[in-house]
Coordinates of C-alpha atoms and ligand atoms in Angstrom, one line a residue:
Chain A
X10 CA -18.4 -7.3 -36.7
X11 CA -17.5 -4.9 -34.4
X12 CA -20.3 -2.7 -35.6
X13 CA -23.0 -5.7 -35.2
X14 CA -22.0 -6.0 -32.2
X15 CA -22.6 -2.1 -31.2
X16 CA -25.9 -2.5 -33.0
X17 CA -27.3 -5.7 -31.0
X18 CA -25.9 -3.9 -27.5
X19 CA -28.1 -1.1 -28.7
X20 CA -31.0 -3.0 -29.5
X21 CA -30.9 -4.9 -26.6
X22 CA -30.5 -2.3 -24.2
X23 CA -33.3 -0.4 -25.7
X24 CA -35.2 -3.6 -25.7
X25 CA -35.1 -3.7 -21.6
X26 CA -36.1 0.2 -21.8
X27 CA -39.3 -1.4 -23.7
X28 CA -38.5 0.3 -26.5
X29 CA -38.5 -1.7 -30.4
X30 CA -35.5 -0.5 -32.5
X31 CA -35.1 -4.6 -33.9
X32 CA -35.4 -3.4 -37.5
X33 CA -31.6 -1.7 -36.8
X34 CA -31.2 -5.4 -37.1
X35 CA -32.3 -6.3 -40.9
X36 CA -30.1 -5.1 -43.5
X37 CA -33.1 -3.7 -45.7
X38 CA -35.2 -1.5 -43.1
X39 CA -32.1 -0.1 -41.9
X40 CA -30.8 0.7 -44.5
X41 CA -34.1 2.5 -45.7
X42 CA -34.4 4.3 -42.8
X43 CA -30.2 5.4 -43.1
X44 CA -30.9 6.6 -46.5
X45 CA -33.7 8.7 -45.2
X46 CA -31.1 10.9 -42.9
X47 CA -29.1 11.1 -45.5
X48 CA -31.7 11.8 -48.3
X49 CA -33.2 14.9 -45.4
X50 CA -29.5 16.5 -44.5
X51 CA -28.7 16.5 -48.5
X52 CA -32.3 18.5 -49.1
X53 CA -32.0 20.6 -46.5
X54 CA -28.0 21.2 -47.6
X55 CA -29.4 21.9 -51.1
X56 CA -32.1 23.8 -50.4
X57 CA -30.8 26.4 -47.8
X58 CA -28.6 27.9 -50.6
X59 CA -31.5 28.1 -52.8
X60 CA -33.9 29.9 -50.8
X61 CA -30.9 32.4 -49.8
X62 CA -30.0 33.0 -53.6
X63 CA -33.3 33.4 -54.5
X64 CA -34.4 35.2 -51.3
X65 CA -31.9 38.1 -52.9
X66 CA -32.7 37.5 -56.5
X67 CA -36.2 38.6 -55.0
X68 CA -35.1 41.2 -52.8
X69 CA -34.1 42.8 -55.3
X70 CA -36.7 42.7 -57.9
X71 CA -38.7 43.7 -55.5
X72 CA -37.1 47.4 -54.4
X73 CA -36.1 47.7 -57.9
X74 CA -38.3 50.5 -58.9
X75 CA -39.2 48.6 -61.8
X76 CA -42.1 47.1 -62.3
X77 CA -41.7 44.3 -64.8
X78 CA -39.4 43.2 -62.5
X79 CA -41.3 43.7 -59.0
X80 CA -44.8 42.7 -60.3
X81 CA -44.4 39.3 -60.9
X82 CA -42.2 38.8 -57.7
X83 CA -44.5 40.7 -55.7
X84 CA -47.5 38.3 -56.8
X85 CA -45.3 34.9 -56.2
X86 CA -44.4 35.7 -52.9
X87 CA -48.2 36.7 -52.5
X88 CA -49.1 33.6 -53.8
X89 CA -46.4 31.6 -52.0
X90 CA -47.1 33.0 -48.4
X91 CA -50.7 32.3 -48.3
X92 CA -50.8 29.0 -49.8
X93 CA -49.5 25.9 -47.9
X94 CA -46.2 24.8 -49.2
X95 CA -48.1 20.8 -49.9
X96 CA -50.4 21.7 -52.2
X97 CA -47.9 24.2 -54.5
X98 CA -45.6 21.1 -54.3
X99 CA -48.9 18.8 -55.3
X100 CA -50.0 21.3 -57.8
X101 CA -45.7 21.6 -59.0
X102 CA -45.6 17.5 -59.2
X103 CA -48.8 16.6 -60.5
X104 CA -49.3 19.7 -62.9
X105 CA -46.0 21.0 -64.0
X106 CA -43.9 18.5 -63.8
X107 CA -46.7 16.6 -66.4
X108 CA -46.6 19.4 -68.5
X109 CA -42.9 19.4 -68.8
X110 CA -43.4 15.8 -69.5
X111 CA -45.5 16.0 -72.6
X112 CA -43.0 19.1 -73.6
X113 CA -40.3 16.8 -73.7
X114 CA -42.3 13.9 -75.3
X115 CA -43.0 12.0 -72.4
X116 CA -42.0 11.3 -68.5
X117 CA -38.6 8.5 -69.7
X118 CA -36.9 12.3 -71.1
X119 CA -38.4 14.4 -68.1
X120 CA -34.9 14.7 -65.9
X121 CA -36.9 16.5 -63.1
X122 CA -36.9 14.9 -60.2
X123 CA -39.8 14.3 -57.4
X124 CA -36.4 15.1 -55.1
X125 CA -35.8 18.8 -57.2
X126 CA -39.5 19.5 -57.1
X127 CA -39.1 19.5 -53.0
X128 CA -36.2 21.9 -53.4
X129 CA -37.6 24.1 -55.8
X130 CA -41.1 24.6 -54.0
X131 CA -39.9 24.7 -50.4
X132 CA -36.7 26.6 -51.5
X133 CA -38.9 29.5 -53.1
X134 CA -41.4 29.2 -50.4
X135 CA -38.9 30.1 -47.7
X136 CA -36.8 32.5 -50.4
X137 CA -40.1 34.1 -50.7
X138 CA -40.0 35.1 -47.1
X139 CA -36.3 36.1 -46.7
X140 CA -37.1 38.4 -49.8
X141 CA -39.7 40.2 -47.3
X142 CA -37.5 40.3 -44.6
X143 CA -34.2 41.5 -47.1
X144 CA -36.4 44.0 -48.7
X145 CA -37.7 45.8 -45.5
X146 CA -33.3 46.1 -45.1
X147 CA -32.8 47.5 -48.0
X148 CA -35.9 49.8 -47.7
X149 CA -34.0 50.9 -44.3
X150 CA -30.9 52.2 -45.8
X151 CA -31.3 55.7 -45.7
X152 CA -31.7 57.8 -48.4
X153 CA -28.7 60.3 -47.7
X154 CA -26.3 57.3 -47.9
X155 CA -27.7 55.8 -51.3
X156 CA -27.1 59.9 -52.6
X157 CA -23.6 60.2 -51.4
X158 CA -22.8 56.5 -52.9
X159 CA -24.2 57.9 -55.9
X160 CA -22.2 60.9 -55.6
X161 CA -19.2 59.1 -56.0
X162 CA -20.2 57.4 -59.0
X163 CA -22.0 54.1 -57.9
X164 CA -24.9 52.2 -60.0
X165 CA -28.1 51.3 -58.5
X166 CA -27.1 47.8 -58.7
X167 CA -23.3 49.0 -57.0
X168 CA -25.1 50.3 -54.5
X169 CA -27.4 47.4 -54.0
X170 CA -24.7 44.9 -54.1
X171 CA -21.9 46.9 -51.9
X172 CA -24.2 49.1 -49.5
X173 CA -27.7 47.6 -49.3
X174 CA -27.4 43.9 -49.3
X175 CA -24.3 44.0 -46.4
X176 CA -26.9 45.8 -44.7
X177 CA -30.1 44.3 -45.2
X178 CA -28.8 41.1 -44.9
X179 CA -27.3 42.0 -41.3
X180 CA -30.8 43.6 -40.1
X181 CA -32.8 40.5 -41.7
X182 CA -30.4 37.6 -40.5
X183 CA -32.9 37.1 -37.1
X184 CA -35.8 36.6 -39.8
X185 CA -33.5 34.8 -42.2
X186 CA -33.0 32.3 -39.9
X187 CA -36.0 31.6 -38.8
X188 CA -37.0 31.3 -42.1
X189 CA -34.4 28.4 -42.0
X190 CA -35.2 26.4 -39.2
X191 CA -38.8 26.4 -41.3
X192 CA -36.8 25.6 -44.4
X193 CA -36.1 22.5 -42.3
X194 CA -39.1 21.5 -41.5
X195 CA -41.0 21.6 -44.4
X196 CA -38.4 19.6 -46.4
X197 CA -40.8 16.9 -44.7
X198 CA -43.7 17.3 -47.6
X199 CA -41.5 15.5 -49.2
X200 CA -42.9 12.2 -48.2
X201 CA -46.4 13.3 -50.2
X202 CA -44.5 12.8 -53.4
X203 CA -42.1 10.3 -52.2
X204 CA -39.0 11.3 -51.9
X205 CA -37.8 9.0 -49.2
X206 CA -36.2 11.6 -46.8
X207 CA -36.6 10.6 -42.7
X208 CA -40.1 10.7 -42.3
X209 CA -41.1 8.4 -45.5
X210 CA -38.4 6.0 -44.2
X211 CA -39.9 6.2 -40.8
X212 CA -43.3 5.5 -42.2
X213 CA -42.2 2.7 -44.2
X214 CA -40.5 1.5 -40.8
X215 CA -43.1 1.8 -38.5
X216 CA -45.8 0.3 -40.7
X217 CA -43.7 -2.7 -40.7
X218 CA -43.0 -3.4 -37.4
X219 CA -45.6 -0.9 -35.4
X220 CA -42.8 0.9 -33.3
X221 CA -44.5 4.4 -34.1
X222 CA -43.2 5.8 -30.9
X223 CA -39.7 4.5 -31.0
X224 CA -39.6 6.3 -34.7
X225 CA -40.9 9.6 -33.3
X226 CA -38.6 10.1 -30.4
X227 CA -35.8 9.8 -33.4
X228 CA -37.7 11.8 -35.9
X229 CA -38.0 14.4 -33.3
X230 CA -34.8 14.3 -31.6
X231 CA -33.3 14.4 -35.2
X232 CA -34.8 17.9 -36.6
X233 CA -34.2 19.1 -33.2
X234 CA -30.7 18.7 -33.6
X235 CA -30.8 20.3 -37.3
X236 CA -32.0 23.4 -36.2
X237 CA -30.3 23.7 -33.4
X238 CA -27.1 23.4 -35.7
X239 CA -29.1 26.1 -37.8
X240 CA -29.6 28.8 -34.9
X241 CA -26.2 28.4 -33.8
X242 CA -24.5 28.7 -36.5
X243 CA -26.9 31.8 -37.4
X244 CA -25.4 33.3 -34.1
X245 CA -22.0 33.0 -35.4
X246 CA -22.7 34.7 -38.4
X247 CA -24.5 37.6 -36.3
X248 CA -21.2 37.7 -34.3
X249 CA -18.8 37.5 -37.2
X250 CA -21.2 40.2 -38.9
X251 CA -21.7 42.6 -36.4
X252 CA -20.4 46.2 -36.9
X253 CA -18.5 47.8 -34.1
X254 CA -20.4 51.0 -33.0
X255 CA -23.3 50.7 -35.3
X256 CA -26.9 49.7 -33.6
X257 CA -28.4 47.1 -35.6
Chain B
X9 CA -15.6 83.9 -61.8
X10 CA -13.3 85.8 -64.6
X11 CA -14.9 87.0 -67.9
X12 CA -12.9 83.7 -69.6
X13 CA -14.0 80.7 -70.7
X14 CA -10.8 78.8 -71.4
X15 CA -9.8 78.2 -67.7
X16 CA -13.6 77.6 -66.5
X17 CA -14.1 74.3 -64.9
X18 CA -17.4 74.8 -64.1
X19 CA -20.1 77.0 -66.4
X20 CA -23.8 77.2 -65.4
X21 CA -26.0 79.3 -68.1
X22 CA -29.4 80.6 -67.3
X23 CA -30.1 77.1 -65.4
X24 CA -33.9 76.5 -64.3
X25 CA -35.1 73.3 -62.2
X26 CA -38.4 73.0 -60.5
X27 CA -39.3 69.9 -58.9
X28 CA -42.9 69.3 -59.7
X29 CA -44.3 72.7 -59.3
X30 CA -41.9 73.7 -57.1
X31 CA -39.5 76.5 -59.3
X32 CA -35.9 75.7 -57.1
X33 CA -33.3 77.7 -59.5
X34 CA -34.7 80.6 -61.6
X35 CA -31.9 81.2 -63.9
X36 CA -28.6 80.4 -62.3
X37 CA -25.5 81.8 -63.9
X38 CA -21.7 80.7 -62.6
X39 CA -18.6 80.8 -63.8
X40 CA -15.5 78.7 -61.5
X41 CA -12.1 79.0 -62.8
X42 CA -9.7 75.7 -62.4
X43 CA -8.2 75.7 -58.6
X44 CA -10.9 78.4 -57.6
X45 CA -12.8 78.0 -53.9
X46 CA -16.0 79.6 -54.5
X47 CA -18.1 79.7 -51.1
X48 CA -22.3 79.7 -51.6
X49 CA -24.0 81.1 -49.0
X50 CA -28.0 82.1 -48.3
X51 CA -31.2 81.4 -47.0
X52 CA -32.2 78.2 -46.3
X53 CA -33.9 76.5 -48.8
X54 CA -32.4 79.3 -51.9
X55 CA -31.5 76.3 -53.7
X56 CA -27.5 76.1 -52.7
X57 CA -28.0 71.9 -52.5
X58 CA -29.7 72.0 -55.9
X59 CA -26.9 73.7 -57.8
X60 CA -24.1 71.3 -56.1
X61 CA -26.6 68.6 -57.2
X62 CA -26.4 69.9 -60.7
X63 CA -22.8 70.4 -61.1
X64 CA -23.3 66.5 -60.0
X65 CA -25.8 65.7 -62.4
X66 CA -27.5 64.2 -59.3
X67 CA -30.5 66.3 -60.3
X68 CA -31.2 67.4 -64.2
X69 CA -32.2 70.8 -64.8
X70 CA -35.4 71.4 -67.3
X71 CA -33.7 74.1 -68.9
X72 CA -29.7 75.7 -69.2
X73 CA -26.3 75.3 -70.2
X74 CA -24.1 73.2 -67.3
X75 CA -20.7 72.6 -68.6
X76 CA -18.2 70.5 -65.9
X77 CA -15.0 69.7 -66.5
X78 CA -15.4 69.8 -70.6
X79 CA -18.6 67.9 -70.4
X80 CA -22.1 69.3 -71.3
X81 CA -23.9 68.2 -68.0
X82 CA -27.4 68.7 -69.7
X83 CA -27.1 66.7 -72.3
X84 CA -26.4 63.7 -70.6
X85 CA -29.1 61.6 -71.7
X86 CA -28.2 58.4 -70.2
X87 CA -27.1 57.2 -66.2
X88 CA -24.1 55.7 -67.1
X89 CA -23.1 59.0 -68.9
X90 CA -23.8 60.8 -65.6
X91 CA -22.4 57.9 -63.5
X92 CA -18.9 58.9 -65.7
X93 CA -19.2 62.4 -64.7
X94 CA -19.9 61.7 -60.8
X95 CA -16.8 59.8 -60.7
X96 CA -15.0 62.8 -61.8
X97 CA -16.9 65.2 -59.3
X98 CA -16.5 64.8 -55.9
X99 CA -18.9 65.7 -53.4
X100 CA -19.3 65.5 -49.4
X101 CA -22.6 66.0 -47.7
X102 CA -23.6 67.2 -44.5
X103 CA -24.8 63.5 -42.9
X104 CA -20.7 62.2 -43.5
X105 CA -23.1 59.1 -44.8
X106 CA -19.8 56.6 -44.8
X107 CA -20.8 53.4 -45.3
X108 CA -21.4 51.2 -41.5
X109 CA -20.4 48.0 -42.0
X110 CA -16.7 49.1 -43.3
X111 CA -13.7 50.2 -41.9
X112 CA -12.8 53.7 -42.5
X113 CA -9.9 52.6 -44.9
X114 CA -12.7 50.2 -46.7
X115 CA -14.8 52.9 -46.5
X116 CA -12.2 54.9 -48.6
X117 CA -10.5 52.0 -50.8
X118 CA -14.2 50.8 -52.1
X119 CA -15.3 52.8 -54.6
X120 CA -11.9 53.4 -56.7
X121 CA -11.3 49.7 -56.5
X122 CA -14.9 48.7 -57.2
X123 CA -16.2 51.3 -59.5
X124 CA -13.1 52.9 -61.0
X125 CA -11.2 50.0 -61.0
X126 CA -8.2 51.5 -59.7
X127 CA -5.1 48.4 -58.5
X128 CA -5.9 47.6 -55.1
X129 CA -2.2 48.1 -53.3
X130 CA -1.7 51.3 -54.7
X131 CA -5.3 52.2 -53.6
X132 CA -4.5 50.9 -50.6
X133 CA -1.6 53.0 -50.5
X134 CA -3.3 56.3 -51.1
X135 CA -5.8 55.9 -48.7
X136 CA -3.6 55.8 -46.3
X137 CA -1.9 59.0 -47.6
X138 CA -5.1 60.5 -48.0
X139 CA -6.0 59.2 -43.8
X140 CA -2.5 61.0 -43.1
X141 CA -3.8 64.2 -44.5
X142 CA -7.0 64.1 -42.9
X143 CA -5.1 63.4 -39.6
X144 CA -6.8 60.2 -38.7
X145 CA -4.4 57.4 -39.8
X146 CA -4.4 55.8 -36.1
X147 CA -8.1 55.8 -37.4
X148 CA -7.4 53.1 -40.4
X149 CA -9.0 50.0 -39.0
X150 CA -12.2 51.6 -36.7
X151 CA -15.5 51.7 -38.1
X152 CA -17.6 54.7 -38.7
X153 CA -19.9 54.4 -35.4
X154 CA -16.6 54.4 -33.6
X155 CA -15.6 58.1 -34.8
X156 CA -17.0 61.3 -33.6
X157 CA -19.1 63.2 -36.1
X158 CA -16.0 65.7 -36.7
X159 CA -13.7 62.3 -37.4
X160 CA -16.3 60.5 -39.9
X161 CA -16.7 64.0 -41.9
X162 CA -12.6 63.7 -42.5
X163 CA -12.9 60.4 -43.5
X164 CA -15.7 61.2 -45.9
X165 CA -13.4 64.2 -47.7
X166 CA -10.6 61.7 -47.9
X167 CA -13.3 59.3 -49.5
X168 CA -14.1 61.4 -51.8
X169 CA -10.8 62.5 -52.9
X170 CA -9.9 58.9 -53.2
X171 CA -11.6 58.6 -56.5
X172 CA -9.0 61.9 -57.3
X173 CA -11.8 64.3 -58.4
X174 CA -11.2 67.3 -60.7
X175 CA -13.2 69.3 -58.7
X176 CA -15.1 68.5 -54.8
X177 CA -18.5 70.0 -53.6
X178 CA -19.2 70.5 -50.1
X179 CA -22.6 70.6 -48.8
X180 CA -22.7 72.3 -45.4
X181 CA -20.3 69.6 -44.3
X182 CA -19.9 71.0 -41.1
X183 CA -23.6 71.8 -40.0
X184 CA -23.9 68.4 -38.3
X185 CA -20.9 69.1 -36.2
X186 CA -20.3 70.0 -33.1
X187 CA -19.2 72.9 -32.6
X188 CA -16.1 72.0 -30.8
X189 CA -15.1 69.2 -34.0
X190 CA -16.1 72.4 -36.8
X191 CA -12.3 73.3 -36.0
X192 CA -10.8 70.1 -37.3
X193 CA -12.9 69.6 -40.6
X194 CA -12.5 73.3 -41.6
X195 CA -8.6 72.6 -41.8
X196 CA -8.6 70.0 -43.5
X197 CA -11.0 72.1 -46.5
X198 CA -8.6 74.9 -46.0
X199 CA -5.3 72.6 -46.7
X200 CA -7.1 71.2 -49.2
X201 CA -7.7 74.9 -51.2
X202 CA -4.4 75.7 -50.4
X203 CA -3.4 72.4 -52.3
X204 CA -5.0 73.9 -55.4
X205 CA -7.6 71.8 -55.4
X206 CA -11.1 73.6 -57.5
X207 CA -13.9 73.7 -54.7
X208 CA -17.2 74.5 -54.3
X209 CA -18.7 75.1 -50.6
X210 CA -22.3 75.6 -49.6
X211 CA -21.4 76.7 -45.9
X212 CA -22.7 78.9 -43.1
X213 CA -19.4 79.8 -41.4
X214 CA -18.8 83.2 -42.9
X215 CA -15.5 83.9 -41.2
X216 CA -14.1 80.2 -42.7
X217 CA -16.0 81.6 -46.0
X218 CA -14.3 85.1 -46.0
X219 CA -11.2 83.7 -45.8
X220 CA -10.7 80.9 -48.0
X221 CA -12.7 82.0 -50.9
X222 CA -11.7 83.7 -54.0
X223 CA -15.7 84.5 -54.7
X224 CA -17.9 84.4 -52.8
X225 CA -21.9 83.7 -54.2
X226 CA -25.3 85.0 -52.1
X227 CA -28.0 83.1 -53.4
X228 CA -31.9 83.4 -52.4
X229 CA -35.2 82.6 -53.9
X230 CA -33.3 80.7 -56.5
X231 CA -31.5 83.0 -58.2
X232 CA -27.9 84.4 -57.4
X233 CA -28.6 88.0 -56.0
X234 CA -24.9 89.0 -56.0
X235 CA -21.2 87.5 -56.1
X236 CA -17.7 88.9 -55.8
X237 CA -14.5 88.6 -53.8
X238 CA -15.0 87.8 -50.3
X239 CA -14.2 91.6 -49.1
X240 CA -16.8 92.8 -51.5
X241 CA -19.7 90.5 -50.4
X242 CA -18.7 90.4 -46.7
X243 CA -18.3 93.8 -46.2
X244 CA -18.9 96.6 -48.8
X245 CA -22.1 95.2 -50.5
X246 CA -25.3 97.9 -51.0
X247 CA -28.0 94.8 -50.7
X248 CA -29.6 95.1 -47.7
X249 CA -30.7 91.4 -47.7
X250 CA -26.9 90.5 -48.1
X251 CA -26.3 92.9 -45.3
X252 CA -28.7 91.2 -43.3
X253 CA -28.0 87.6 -43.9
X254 CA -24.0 88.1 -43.2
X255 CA -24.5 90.4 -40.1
X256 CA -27.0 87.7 -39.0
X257 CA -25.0 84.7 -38.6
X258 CA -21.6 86.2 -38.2
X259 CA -23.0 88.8 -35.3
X260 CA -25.4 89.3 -32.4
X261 CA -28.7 88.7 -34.9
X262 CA -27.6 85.2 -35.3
X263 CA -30.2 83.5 -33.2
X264 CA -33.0 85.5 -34.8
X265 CA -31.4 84.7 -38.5
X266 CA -31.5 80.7 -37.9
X267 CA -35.1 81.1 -36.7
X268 CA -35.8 83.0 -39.4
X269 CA -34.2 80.1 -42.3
X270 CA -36.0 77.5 -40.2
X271 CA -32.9 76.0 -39.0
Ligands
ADP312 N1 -36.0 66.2 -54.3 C1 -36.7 67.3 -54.0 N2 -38.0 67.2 -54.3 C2 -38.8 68.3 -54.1 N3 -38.4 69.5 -53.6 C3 -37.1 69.6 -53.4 C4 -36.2 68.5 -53.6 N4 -34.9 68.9 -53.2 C5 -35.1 70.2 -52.8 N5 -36.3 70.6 -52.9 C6 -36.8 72.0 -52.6 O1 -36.0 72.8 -53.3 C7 -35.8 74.0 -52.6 C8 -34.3 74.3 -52.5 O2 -33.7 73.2 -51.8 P1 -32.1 73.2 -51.6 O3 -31.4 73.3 -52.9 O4 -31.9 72.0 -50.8 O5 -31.9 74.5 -50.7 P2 -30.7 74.9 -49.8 O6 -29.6 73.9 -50.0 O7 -30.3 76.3 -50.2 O8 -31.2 74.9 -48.4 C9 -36.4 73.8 -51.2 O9 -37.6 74.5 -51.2 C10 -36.6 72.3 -51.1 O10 -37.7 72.0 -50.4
MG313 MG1 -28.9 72.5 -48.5

């Protein structure tokens, strides 16, 4: 009750600001439009791990020195970087996620999901750029220190893994993280294959009850807040990261 | 460098390497006894890196015998063979190279935790040791950019004897000093050799040379041109290039020497 009560205060008060925010009102809109915060922080929760994981996966491929294993990462990312992130995620939904279909003997035994195909395509979009932006780190590790690491008896991958990663990934976190904070934004193609993260719900709002602008200053407010969660915490890890007397 | 094989640690045999077209080592021959310091001196660019490198199986000669340690070197087909050997091998470079982002007790407890596998407390333990040696335990918890070139070069020999290496190669580990920090890493090499421990140096500081060595080696053009107790090499040798090159950097020619390698 107590919670109605904070809910009609709000609406009313926002009413006298001119501003329609009824449908906080209704329990179905409402709830809609709850979900779609919740479905947009659990994508971008999911998919920032992704596109760091595979950001390094790719990283690596690509300063492998091999070439079955740089090749076809070097012609995703390609790919990826030059094409908008709705169409591979039109071309991933409508085209392989159909073809996995008839693979499994039709859509009832496809478990894919229109919410995984968001995290997979954004997720490699943006992994596709931290794996530029971890590879030009590794590529900056000089070449005196990778001999004297293996000098002592380290693999390539020992020296990836305890030399060139801690320092790419400190030298790439800037680019990392803005890779993020456009991680973020893009979870919003979602809505073209609706998955019913903030913006869908917002749609389905305002086309209801035509308070477009009352949607917007929330939609805006709200990924504004998320990235500036994002940076910050992208500044703490620069600060917890940073090497005493070393100029990165 | 005695006639006997039994004791030898180290045994190079008519060893060439070119890199592309480039011949570097025209038909090395060496000989180092077990506990031995053998200095390696010469012209710029006579191939002193390249042998270390080979003892190291860092580089693979086209053609010769290397035997290090009991193991046939050039017949080490695959890297994790040579990986096996490098852990038994130490070597220290001229750019100290220790690793940025860790402490200098990290930097030293990493690789025989990681790659050897060695128990972490006693690692711990013997890095600490090794930190006493080297004179820079108060030194434990800093990070390489916060030590002086002469500092980071200590830490990189106790590094390296971390892994507890059969034999250490040092590659002109004091070239990047300055001269006032030489001093301290020079003592530490010279405790070290006292200790017993087999060493190899590549180094330009004769006098350090003459007196810790039990051979000393004059390389140039790839080949070794003459070797022999320090005495013998330093100061009774017939070869005029020898003559040269030692008179050069120990005397007043030094400036015109350096110019002369290029440094
Ligand atoms: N990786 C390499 N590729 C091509 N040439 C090399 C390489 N390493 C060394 N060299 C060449 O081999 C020769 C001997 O080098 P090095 O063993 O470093 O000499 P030193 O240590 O006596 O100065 C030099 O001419 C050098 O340019
Ligand atoms: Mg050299």
């Amino acid at each position: 009750m107590q919670d109605m009560n904070l809910t009609g205060l709000f609406i009313d008060m926002m009413g006298r600001l001119g501003l329609n925010y009824e449908f906080l009102a209704t329990g179905y809109e409402a709830q809609i439009w709850r979900d779609g915060f919740i479905t947009t922080l659990y994508l971008v929760a999911v998919t920032i791990p992704v596109s760091l994981i595979v950001g390094l996966i790719f990283a690596a491929c690509l300063t492998s020195g091999r070439l079955w294993l740089s090749a076809p990462v070097r012609a995703f990312v390609e790919l990826t970087r030059n094409t908008p992130t709705l169409v591979q995620l039109m071309f991933s939904f409508l085209v392989l996620n159909t073809v996995v279909s008839n693979m499994l003997g039709g859509a009832q035994n496809n478990p894919l999901s229109p919410f995984f195909w968001v995290v997979a395509v954004v997720g490699l979009h943006v992994a596709a750029l931290h794996a530029e932006a971890i590879r030009g780190g590794i590529e900056a590790v000089p070449s005196s220190m990778i001999e004297a690491a293996r000098g002592m008896g380290f693999s390539q991958f020992e020296i990836l893994r305890y030399v060139q990663i801690p320092l790419a990934f400190r030298s790439s976190l800037p680019a990392i993280v803005n890779g993020l904070i456009s991680l973020v934004k893009s979870t919003t193609v979602g809505n073209a294959i609706a998955v019913s993260e903030i913006t869908y719900a917002s749609i389905m709002v305002w086309t209801q009850r035509d308070n477009v602008v009352e949607m917007m200053i929330v939609l805006l407010a709200f990924f504004s807040l998320i990235n500036f969660v994002v940076a910050r915490i992208g500044q703490w890890v620069e600060r917890r990261l940073a090497i005493p007397g070393y100029g990165l | 460098m005695s006639a006997s094989t039994d004791s030898a640690i180290v045994k190079l045999e008519n060893v060439h390497l070119s890199f592309g077209q480039t011949q570097v080592l025209k038909g090395i021959d060496l000989t180092i006894n077990k506990g031995d310091a053998v200095s390696i001196i010469g012209p710029s660019g006579s191939g002193k890196s390249t042998i270390l490198r080979c003892i190291n199986a860092l580089v693979t000669p086209q053609s010769g015998k290397i035997t290090v340690a009991g193991t046939r070197v050039d017949q080490l087909t695959k890297e994790s063979e040579r990986i096996q050997l490098r852990k038994r091998v130490g070597i220290v470079f001229q750019q100290y190279n220790l690793f940025p982002h860790l402490t200098v007790l990290d930097n030293i407890v990493l690789a025989p935790t990681r790659i050897l596998g060695a128990d972490k407390t006693a690692t711990v333990k013997l890095a600490r040791e090794l930190l006493e040696k080297v004179r820079l335990s108060e030194k434990a918890d800093a990070y390489p950019g916060q030590l002086s070139g002469g500092q980071q070069q200590r830490v990189a020999i106790a590094r390296a004897l971390a892994m507890k290496p059969e034999l250490v190669l040092f590659d002109e580990v004091t070239s990047a000093l300055d001269p006032e920090t030489v001093g301290e890493v020079l003592w530490v090499i010279r405790d070290l050799i006292r200790d017993g421990m087999t060493s190899i140096l590549v180094t330009h500081e004769m006098r350090f040379a003459e007196e810790i060595s039990d051979t000393v080696v004059f390389t140039e053009n790839g080949k070794i041109v003459d070797y022999g107790p320090p005495q013998q090499i330093f100061h009774s040798t017939d070869n005029p290039r020898i003559r040269q090159f030692v008179g050069g950097l120990s005397g007043g020619g030094r400036g015109a020497v350096r110019d002369g390698e290029g440094i």
